[in-house]
Amino acid sequence: MEKIQMTTPLVEMDGDEMTRVLWAMIKEKLILPFVELRTEYYDLGLLHRNETRDQVTIDAANATKRLGVAVKCATITPNKQRMEEYPQLTEMWKSPNGTIRAILDGTAFRAPILLPCIHPVVKNWKAPITIARHAYGDMYKAVDFLTQEPGTATLTFQADSGAQQSLTVQHVDGGAVWQGMHNTTNSIRAFARSCFQYAIDTRQDLWFSTKDTISKVYDGTFKSIFEEEYETRYRAEFEKLGLQYFYTLIDDAVARVIRSRGGFIWALKNYDGDVMSDMVATAFGSLAMMTSVLVSPDGTMEFEASHGTVTRHYYRYLKGEKTSTNPIATIFAWSGAFKRRGELDQLPALVRFGEAMEQASLETLESGVMTGDLVSLVDEGFEATAVSSEEFLDAIAARLVEKLA
């Protein structure tokens, strides 16, 4: 079989633990036999980030801006426990995803992959709910500290012009914890435009929710920018396509989402999107069945799995045990990157290959061959067999050969 040729490289960001193992398996079994793979490779494994003082993450993000398409493996964001597990670390490095999102100024769109044999926990959900997560600022770029004595905290903005604004945060009588976070109006506007454009491209209604009744200035700014962008740039196209833009408070939105049938985009601030995307993924079936694509205003895209590095399975793997780790979200990250690269470079064969990867994966699952996390979720009466990760990828590869023959 003649290999599919690529003209422009993808940015390839390798990761950590079990997902790094799956990354290599996917390349070996599903990609390299069929594609003359061209990538700019960046090792975002935790120890290499430590060796480069996280410069490799910045380099990978800038390469993505230059080449337009990236695919990323899951990575570790170290906490206190991870610092103990990895004593070589010289610093508690920040989230690589947060760094990349800040540089690309993108919006993360996450959507569940549906299977006929797995019905959502929320029985009235009939279509996917796509989470649009603002991928800049808020507590992911916040500063915080702990104090132990009485005193007063103030928040001060010192303008370059020399002007100054200041307000009192709180006076406390004893120990307290403090946090200061920010966003920029340019990033909020880019977030809004990405959401409206993605809704138009995918022909879905757009919901947006914050808590502007409590956070009147911070969340209120998000609300007003979304309204301004809709009225001045997108209302006509939305009405032409029969689409709806809907704003409500986030607590009301949660109730509406649970009662809905799905089939819309739910735009959320950074932290809200982080939490709700996991809730939606789990309610539809599994975090391992959630696609994620970071979309910049200029069309740059970074594809990744939305789950973590599957640490528990990795330690079993290190002991020589076989694991049944679900690789679907990582496969769909690669397939999404191939389809986008093929679209940009006008390579229909590469687009078809990405589509074939997805079809072969879904058909394998629908045949009842799947990883252990899904077997317990299938509908009563559906016959499913749990296999190891390697056996599962072999089954997908066999179907992929048939589709590409």
PDB file of C-alpha atoms in Angstrom, residues 112-361:
ATOM      1  CA  PRO A 112     -18.237  13.732  23.521  1.00  0.00           C
ATOM      2  CA  ILE A 113     -17.923  10.826  21.094  1.00  0.00           C
ATOM      3  CA  LEU A 114     -21.254   8.990  21.119  1.00  0.00           C
ATOM      4  CA  LEU A 115     -21.846   5.257  20.731  1.00  0.00           C
ATOM      5  CA  PRO A 116     -25.235   3.612  20.055  1.00  0.00           C
ATOM      6  CA  CYS A 117     -24.520   1.033  22.782  1.00  0.00           C
ATOM      7  CA  ILE A 118     -23.847   3.611  25.521  1.00  0.00           C
ATOM      8  CA  HIS A 119     -26.683   5.952  26.439  1.00  0.00           C
ATOM      9  CA  PRO A 120     -25.975   9.078  28.498  1.00  0.00           C
ATOM     10  CA  VAL A 121     -26.679   9.079  32.221  1.00  0.00           C
ATOM     11  CA  VAL A 122     -28.984  12.030  31.533  1.00  0.00           C
ATOM     12  CA  LYS A 123     -31.638  10.072  29.651  1.00  0.00           C
ATOM     13  CA  ASN A 124     -33.040  13.039  27.686  1.00  0.00           C
ATOM     14  CA  TRP A 125     -29.647  13.923  26.111  1.00  0.00           C
ATOM     15  CA  LYS A 126     -29.901  12.858  22.473  1.00  0.00           C
ATOM     16  CA  ALA A 127     -27.106  14.895  20.828  1.00  0.00           C
ATOM     17  CA  PRO A 128     -23.593  15.946  21.915  1.00  0.00           C
ATOM     18  CA  ILE A 129     -23.087  19.017  24.080  1.00  0.00           C
ATOM     19  CA  THR A 130     -19.935  20.871  23.045  1.00  0.00           C
ATOM     20  CA  ILE A 131     -18.138  22.783  25.794  1.00  0.00           C
ATOM     21  CA  ALA A 132     -16.390  25.960  24.597  1.00  0.00           C
ATOM     22  CA  ARG A 133     -13.851  26.794  27.290  1.00  0.00           C
ATOM     23  CA  HIS A 134     -12.133  30.161  27.352  1.00  0.00           C
ATOM     24  CA  ALA A 135      -8.492  29.155  27.468  1.00  0.00           C
ATOM     25  CA  TYR A 136      -6.836  32.211  28.960  1.00  0.00           C
ATOM     26  CA  GLY A 137      -6.550  33.838  32.360  1.00  0.00           C
ATOM     27  CA  ASP A 138      -8.793  33.622  35.423  1.00  0.00           C
ATOM     28  CA  MET A 139      -7.296  31.428  38.171  1.00  0.00           C
ATOM     29  CA  TYR A 140      -4.964  29.709  35.687  1.00  0.00           C
ATOM     30  CA  LYS A 141      -2.934  32.932  35.504  1.00  0.00           C
ATOM     31  CA  ALA A 142      -3.719  34.023  39.050  1.00  0.00           C
ATOM     32  CA  VAL A 143      -1.310  34.873  41.846  1.00  0.00           C
ATOM     33  CA  ASP A 144      -2.062  33.927  45.448  1.00  0.00           C
ATOM     34  CA  PHE A 145      -0.496  33.839  48.879  1.00  0.00           C
ATOM     35  CA  LEU A 146      -1.217  33.084  52.545  1.00  0.00           C
ATOM     36  CA  THR A 147      -1.001  35.571  55.419  1.00  0.00           C
ATOM     37  CA  GLN A 148      -1.011  34.840  59.156  1.00  0.00           C
ATOM     38  CA  GLU A 149      -1.702  38.160  60.903  1.00  0.00           C
ATOM     39  CA  PRO A 150      -4.367  40.878  60.943  1.00  0.00           C
ATOM     40  CA  GLY A 151      -4.224  43.434  58.144  1.00  0.00           C
ATOM     41  CA  THR A 152      -5.732  44.860  54.994  1.00  0.00           C
ATOM     42  CA  ALA A 153      -5.315  43.702  51.380  1.00  0.00           C
ATOM     43  CA  THR A 154      -5.681  46.183  48.520  1.00  0.00           C
ATOM     44  CA  LEU A 155      -5.852  45.736  44.766  1.00  0.00           C
ATOM     45  CA  THR A 156      -3.961  48.358  42.786  1.00  0.00           C
ATOM     46  CA  PHE A 157      -3.574  48.978  39.057  1.00  0.00           C
ATOM     47  CA  GLN A 158      -0.636  51.170  38.038  1.00  0.00           C
ATOM     48  CA  ALA A 159      -1.146  52.393  34.459  1.00  0.00           C
ATOM     49  CA  ASP A 160       1.836  53.019  32.194  1.00  0.00           C
ATOM     50  CA  SER A 161       0.603  56.598  31.927  1.00  0.00           C
ATOM     51  CA  GLY A 162       1.095  57.068  35.656  1.00  0.00           C
ATOM     52  CA  ALA A 163      -2.602  56.915  36.543  1.00  0.00           C
ATOM     53  CA  GLN A 164      -3.535  54.634  39.419  1.00  0.00           C
ATOM     54  CA  GLN A 165      -6.679  52.813  40.565  1.00  0.00           C
ATOM     55  CA  SER A 166      -6.926  51.119  43.942  1.00  0.00           C
ATOM     56  CA  LEU A 167      -9.567  49.480  46.100  1.00  0.00           C
ATOM     57  CA  THR A 168      -9.689  47.646  49.396  1.00  0.00           C
ATOM     58  CA  VAL A 169     -10.197  43.892  49.085  1.00  0.00           C
ATOM     59  CA  GLN A 170     -10.755  43.098  52.770  1.00  0.00           C
ATOM     60  CA  HIS A 171      -9.527  43.761  56.306  1.00  0.00           C
ATOM     61  CA  VAL A 172      -8.987  40.525  58.261  1.00  0.00           C
ATOM     62  CA  ASP A 173      -8.464  39.868  61.965  1.00  0.00           C
ATOM     63  CA  GLY A 174      -6.202  36.832  61.481  1.00  0.00           C
ATOM     64  CA  GLY A 175      -4.857  34.406  58.927  1.00  0.00           C
ATOM     65  CA  ALA A 176      -6.234  34.583  55.380  1.00  0.00           C
ATOM     66  CA  VAL A 177      -5.628  33.366  51.851  1.00  0.00           C
ATOM     67  CA  TRP A 178      -5.622  35.818  48.930  1.00  0.00           C
ATOM     68  CA  GLN A 179      -5.847  35.499  45.163  1.00  0.00           C
ATOM     69  CA  GLY A 180      -5.662  38.013  42.345  1.00  0.00           C
ATOM     70  CA  MET A 181      -6.738  37.015  38.841  1.00  0.00           C
ATOM     71  CA  HIS A 182      -7.290  38.795  35.576  1.00  0.00           C
ATOM     72  CA  ASN A 183      -8.413  38.556  31.992  1.00  0.00           C
ATOM     73  CA  THR A 184      -8.005  40.915  29.071  1.00  0.00           C
ATOM     74  CA  THR A 185     -10.722  42.461  26.967  1.00  0.00           C
ATOM     75  CA  ASN A 186      -8.852  41.419  23.811  1.00  0.00           C
ATOM     76  CA  SER A 187      -8.831  37.770  24.906  1.00  0.00           C
ATOM     77  CA  ILE A 188     -12.497  37.855  25.924  1.00  0.00           C
ATOM     78  CA  ARG A 189     -13.379  39.316  22.536  1.00  0.00           C
ATOM     79  CA  ALA A 190     -11.350  36.648  20.737  1.00  0.00           C
ATOM     80  CA  PHE A 191     -13.156  34.024  22.842  1.00  0.00           C
ATOM     81  CA  ALA A 192     -16.540  35.428  21.850  1.00  0.00           C
ATOM     82  CA  ARG A 193     -15.659  35.551  18.150  1.00  0.00           C
ATOM     83  CA  SER A 194     -14.309  31.989  18.216  1.00  0.00           C
ATOM     84  CA  CYS A 195     -17.523  30.755  19.843  1.00  0.00           C
ATOM     85  CA  PHE A 196     -19.857  32.549  17.428  1.00  0.00           C
ATOM     86  CA  GLN A 197     -17.850  31.452  14.395  1.00  0.00           C
ATOM     87  CA  TYR A 198     -17.643  27.840  15.589  1.00  0.00           C
ATOM     88  CA  ALA A 199     -21.416  27.846  16.129  1.00  0.00           C
ATOM     89  CA  ILE A 200     -21.915  29.066  12.560  1.00  0.00           C
ATOM     90  CA  ASP A 201     -19.444  26.543  11.138  1.00  0.00           C
ATOM     91  CA  THR A 202     -21.038  23.612  12.981  1.00  0.00           C
ATOM     92  CA  ARG A 203     -24.636  24.906  12.724  1.00  0.00           C
ATOM     93  CA  GLN A 204     -25.290  24.763  16.460  1.00  0.00           C
ATOM     94  CA  ASP A 205     -26.984  27.113  18.919  1.00  0.00           C
ATOM     95  CA  LEU A 206     -24.643  28.929  21.322  1.00  0.00           C
ATOM     96  CA  TRP A 207     -25.296  29.250  25.044  1.00  0.00           C
ATOM     97  CA  PHE A 208     -23.114  31.426  27.262  1.00  0.00           C
ATOM     98  CA  SER A 209     -23.243  31.674  31.041  1.00  0.00           C
ATOM     99  CA  THR A 210     -21.397  33.499  33.843  1.00  0.00           C
ATOM    100  CA  LYS A 211     -22.403  34.884  37.252  1.00  0.00           C
ATOM    101  CA  ASP A 212     -22.639  38.596  36.480  1.00  0.00           C
ATOM    102  CA  THR A 213     -25.139  39.186  39.305  1.00  0.00           C
ATOM    103  CA  ILE A 214     -22.315  38.501  41.789  1.00  0.00           C
ATOM    104  CA  SER A 215     -19.218  39.400  39.771  1.00  0.00           C
ATOM    105  CA  LYS A 216     -20.740  42.540  38.298  1.00  0.00           C
ATOM    106  CA  VAL A 217     -17.584  43.957  36.690  1.00  0.00           C
ATOM    107  CA  TYR A 218     -15.495  40.837  35.957  1.00  0.00           C
ATOM    108  CA  ASP A 219     -18.229  38.525  34.680  1.00  0.00           C
ATOM    109  CA  GLY A 220     -20.266  41.499  33.552  1.00  0.00           C
ATOM    110  CA  THR A 221     -17.487  42.390  31.102  1.00  0.00           C
ATOM    111  CA  PHE A 222     -17.668  38.905  29.575  1.00  0.00           C
ATOM    112  CA  LYS A 223     -21.430  39.249  29.186  1.00  0.00           C
ATOM    113  CA  SER A 224     -21.308  42.709  27.600  1.00  0.00           C
ATOM    114  CA  ILE A 225     -18.546  41.779  25.126  1.00  0.00           C
ATOM    115  CA  PHE A 226     -20.467  38.697  23.992  1.00  0.00           C
ATOM    116  CA  GLU A 227     -23.604  40.796  23.511  1.00  0.00           C
ATOM    117  CA  GLU A 228     -21.707  43.468  21.597  1.00  0.00           C
ATOM    118  CA  GLU A 229     -20.048  40.925  19.286  1.00  0.00           C
ATOM    119  CA  TYR A 230     -23.357  39.183  18.628  1.00  0.00           C
ATOM    120  CA  GLU A 231     -25.255  42.367  17.816  1.00  0.00           C
ATOM    121  CA  THR A 232     -22.563  43.957  15.632  1.00  0.00           C
ATOM    122  CA  ARG A 233     -21.055  40.940  13.828  1.00  0.00           C
ATOM    123  CA  TYR A 234     -23.081  37.718  14.097  1.00  0.00           C
ATOM    124  CA  ARG A 235     -26.807  38.321  14.598  1.00  0.00           C
ATOM    125  CA  ALA A 236     -27.623  38.444  10.881  1.00  0.00           C
ATOM    126  CA  GLU A 237     -25.825  35.165  10.123  1.00  0.00           C
ATOM    127  CA  PHE A 238     -27.359  33.456  13.158  1.00  0.00           C
ATOM    128  CA  GLU A 239     -30.864  34.489  12.095  1.00  0.00           C
ATOM    129  CA  LYS A 240     -30.203  33.460   8.489  1.00  0.00           C
ATOM    130  CA  LEU A 241     -29.192  29.971   9.674  1.00  0.00           C
ATOM    131  CA  GLY A 242     -31.954  29.730  12.264  1.00  0.00           C
ATOM    132  CA  LEU A 243     -29.477  29.624  15.147  1.00  0.00           C
ATOM    133  CA  GLN A 244     -29.972  31.022  18.642  1.00  0.00           C
ATOM    134  CA  TYR A 245     -27.592  32.867  20.934  1.00  0.00           C
ATOM    135  CA  PHE A 246     -28.706  32.524  24.540  1.00  0.00           C
ATOM    136  CA  TYR A 247     -27.265  34.027  27.750  1.00  0.00           C
ATOM    137  CA  THR A 248     -28.191  33.053  31.287  1.00  0.00           C
ATOM    138  CA  LEU A 249     -26.603  32.800  34.729  1.00  0.00           C
ATOM    139  CA  ILE A 250     -24.436  29.723  35.168  1.00  0.00           C
ATOM    140  CA  ASP A 251     -26.596  28.137  37.882  1.00  0.00           C
ATOM    141  CA  ASP A 252     -29.657  28.503  35.668  1.00  0.00           C
ATOM    142  CA  ALA A 253     -27.653  27.183  32.716  1.00  0.00           C
ATOM    143  CA  VAL A 254     -26.729  24.018  34.631  1.00  0.00           C
ATOM    144  CA  ALA A 255     -30.411  23.290  35.267  1.00  0.00           C
ATOM    145  CA  ARG A 256     -31.292  23.992  31.621  1.00  0.00           C
ATOM    146  CA  VAL A 257     -28.462  21.795  30.343  1.00  0.00           C
ATOM    147  CA  ILE A 258     -29.635  18.838  32.441  1.00  0.00           C
ATOM    148  CA  ARG A 259     -33.185  19.255  31.110  1.00  0.00           C
ATOM    149  CA  SER A 260     -32.078  19.764  27.490  1.00  0.00           C
ATOM    150  CA  ARG A 261     -31.797  17.320  24.596  1.00  0.00           C
ATOM    151  CA  GLY A 262     -28.230  18.465  23.827  1.00  0.00           C
ATOM    152  CA  GLY A 263     -27.010  19.498  20.412  1.00  0.00           C
ATOM    153  CA  PHE A 264     -25.612  22.954  21.272  1.00  0.00           C
ATOM    154  CA  ILE A 265     -22.389  24.731  22.270  1.00  0.00           C
ATOM    155  CA  TRP A 266     -22.073  25.824  25.889  1.00  0.00           C
ATOM    156  CA  ALA A 267     -19.505  28.625  26.240  1.00  0.00           C
ATOM    157  CA  LEU A 268     -17.890  29.018  29.654  1.00  0.00           C
ATOM    158  CA  LYS A 269     -15.096  30.894  31.377  1.00  0.00           C
ATOM    159  CA  ASN A 270     -11.831  29.052  31.932  1.00  0.00           C
ATOM    160  CA  TYR A 271     -12.456  27.339  35.289  1.00  0.00           C
ATOM    161  CA  ASP A 272     -16.160  26.750  34.632  1.00  0.00           C
ATOM    162  CA  GLY A 273     -15.295  25.099  31.319  1.00  0.00           C
ATOM    163  CA  ASP A 274     -12.659  22.918  32.979  1.00  0.00           C
ATOM    164  CA  VAL A 275     -15.208  21.558  35.462  1.00  0.00           C
ATOM    165  CA  MET A 276     -18.252  21.302  33.212  1.00  0.00           C
ATOM    166  CA  SER A 277     -16.403  19.563  30.379  1.00  0.00           C
ATOM    167  CA  ASP A 278     -15.551  16.718  32.759  1.00  0.00           C
ATOM    168  CA  MET A 279     -19.153  16.583  33.962  1.00  0.00           C
ATOM    169  CA  VAL A 280     -20.507  16.442  30.411  1.00  0.00           C
ATOM    170  CA  ALA A 281     -17.937  13.845  29.339  1.00  0.00           C
ATOM    171  CA  THR A 282     -18.708  11.581  32.284  1.00  0.00           C
ATOM    172  CA  ALA A 283     -22.468  11.917  31.863  1.00  0.00           C
ATOM    173  CA  PHE A 284     -22.166  10.955  28.189  1.00  0.00           C
ATOM    174  CA  GLY A 285     -19.944   7.987  29.059  1.00  0.00           C
ATOM    175  CA  SER A 286     -16.250   8.520  29.659  1.00  0.00           C
ATOM    176  CA  LEU A 287     -13.551  11.188  29.777  1.00  0.00           C
ATOM    177  CA  ALA A 288     -11.625   8.943  27.392  1.00  0.00           C
ATOM    178  CA  MET A 289     -14.380   9.549  24.820  1.00  0.00           C
ATOM    179  CA  MET A 290     -14.066  13.354  24.693  1.00  0.00           C
ATOM    180  CA  THR A 291     -12.477  15.230  21.806  1.00  0.00           C
ATOM    181  CA  SER A 292     -10.719  18.531  22.382  1.00  0.00           C
ATOM    182  CA  VAL A 293      -9.511  21.124  19.892  1.00  0.00           C
ATOM    183  CA  LEU A 294      -7.972  24.491  20.737  1.00  0.00           C
ATOM    184  CA  VAL A 295      -9.001  27.057  18.100  1.00  0.00           C
ATOM    185  CA  SER A 296      -7.241  30.409  17.761  1.00  0.00           C
ATOM    186  CA  PRO A 297      -8.897  33.441  16.137  1.00  0.00           C
ATOM    187  CA  ASP A 298      -6.558  33.062  13.127  1.00  0.00           C
ATOM    188  CA  GLY A 299      -7.629  29.444  12.568  1.00  0.00           C
ATOM    189  CA  THR A 300      -4.633  27.766  14.217  1.00  0.00           C
ATOM    190  CA  MET A 301      -5.725  24.470  15.807  1.00  0.00           C
ATOM    191  CA  GLU A 302      -4.221  22.189  18.426  1.00  0.00           C
ATOM    192  CA  PHE A 303      -5.843  18.754  18.900  1.00  0.00           C
ATOM    193  CA  GLU A 304      -5.511  16.775  22.121  1.00  0.00           C
ATOM    194  CA  ALA A 305      -7.232  14.291  24.412  1.00  0.00           C
ATOM    195  CA  SER A 306      -9.140  15.998  27.213  1.00  0.00           C
ATOM    196  CA  HIS A 307      -8.189  13.462  29.888  1.00  0.00           C
ATOM    197  CA  GLY A 308      -5.049  13.027  31.989  1.00  0.00           C
ATOM    198  CA  THR A 309      -2.033  10.740  31.830  1.00  0.00           C
ATOM    199  CA  VAL A 310      -3.750   7.660  33.394  1.00  0.00           C
ATOM    200  CA  THR A 311      -1.184   7.327  36.179  1.00  0.00           C
ATOM    201  CA  ARG A 312      -2.728   4.245  37.793  1.00  0.00           C
ATOM    202  CA  HIS A 313      -2.461   2.250  34.560  1.00  0.00           C
ATOM    203  CA  TYR A 314       1.080   3.493  33.997  1.00  0.00           C
ATOM    204  CA  TYR A 315       2.342   2.029  37.275  1.00  0.00           C
ATOM    205  CA  ARG A 316       0.736  -1.296  36.360  1.00  0.00           C
ATOM    206  CA  TYR A 317       2.397  -1.088  32.945  1.00  0.00           C
ATOM    207  CA  LEU A 318       5.789  -0.511  34.602  1.00  0.00           C
ATOM    208  CA  LYS A 319       5.257  -3.763  36.549  1.00  0.00           C
ATOM    209  CA  GLY A 320       4.821  -5.606  33.249  1.00  0.00           C
ATOM    210  CA  GLU A 321       1.048  -5.932  33.552  1.00  0.00           C
ATOM    211  CA  LYS A 322      -1.252  -5.518  30.554  1.00  0.00           C
ATOM    212  CA  THR A 323      -3.583  -2.560  30.796  1.00  0.00           C
ATOM    213  CA  SER A 324      -6.914  -1.846  29.159  1.00  0.00           C
ATOM    214  CA  THR A 325      -6.445   1.901  28.711  1.00  0.00           C
ATOM    215  CA  ASN A 326      -8.833   3.666  26.335  1.00  0.00           C
ATOM    216  CA  PRO A 327      -6.926   5.389  23.482  1.00  0.00           C
ATOM    217  CA  ILE A 328      -9.955   6.755  21.587  1.00  0.00           C
ATOM    218  CA  ALA A 329      -9.571  10.431  22.537  1.00  0.00           C
ATOM    219  CA  THR A 330      -5.885  10.328  21.580  1.00  0.00           C
ATOM    220  CA  ILE A 331      -6.692   8.614  18.270  1.00  0.00           C
ATOM    221  CA  PHE A 332      -9.254  11.325  17.534  1.00  0.00           C
ATOM    222  CA  ALA A 333      -6.652  13.989  18.351  1.00  0.00           C
ATOM    223  CA  TRP A 334      -4.415  12.550  15.613  1.00  0.00           C
ATOM    224  CA  SER A 335      -7.295  12.104  13.169  1.00  0.00           C
ATOM    225  CA  GLY A 336      -8.500  15.670  13.757  1.00  0.00           C
ATOM    226  CA  ALA A 337      -5.004  17.004  13.119  1.00  0.00           C
ATOM    227  CA  PHE A 338      -4.695  14.989   9.905  1.00  0.00           C
ATOM    228  CA  LYS A 339      -8.060  16.236   8.642  1.00  0.00           C
ATOM    229  CA  ARG A 340      -7.172  19.853   9.411  1.00  0.00           C
ATOM    230  CA  ARG A 341      -3.693  19.533   7.851  1.00  0.00           C
ATOM    231  CA  GLY A 342      -5.267  17.926   4.782  1.00  0.00           C
ATOM    232  CA  GLU A 343      -7.827  20.719   4.466  1.00  0.00           C
ATOM    233  CA  LEU A 344      -5.201  23.452   4.704  1.00  0.00           C
ATOM    234  CA  ASP A 345      -2.796  21.729   2.290  1.00  0.00           C
ATOM    235  CA  GLN A 346      -5.535  20.526  -0.094  1.00  0.00           C
ATOM    236  CA  LEU A 347      -4.657  16.875   0.447  1.00  0.00           C
ATOM    237  CA  PRO A 348      -7.955  14.950   0.245  1.00  0.00           C
ATOM    238  CA  ALA A 349      -6.164  11.633   0.832  1.00  0.00           C
ATOM    239  CA  LEU A 350      -4.972  12.885   4.226  1.00  0.00           C
ATOM    240  CA  VAL A 351      -8.486  14.067   5.100  1.00  0.00           C
ATOM    241  CA  ARG A 352      -9.909  10.670   4.142  1.00  0.00           C
ATOM    242  CA  PHE A 353      -7.247   8.948   6.227  1.00  0.00           C
ATOM    243  CA  GLY A 354      -8.283  10.942   9.308  1.00  0.00           C
ATOM    244  CA  GLU A 355     -11.910  10.027   8.659  1.00  0.00           C
ATOM    245  CA  ALA A 356     -10.973   6.359   8.178  1.00  0.00           C
ATOM    246  CA  MET A 357      -9.122   6.328  11.535  1.00  0.00           C
ATOM    247  CA  GLU A 358     -12.273   7.521  13.259  1.00  0.00           C
ATOM    248  CA  GLN A 359     -14.598   5.143  11.410  1.00  0.00           C
ATOM    249  CA  ALA A 360     -12.365   2.135  12.104  1.00  0.00           C
ATOM    250  CA  SER A 361     -12.237   3.057  15.795  1.00  0.00           C
TER     251      SER A 361
END
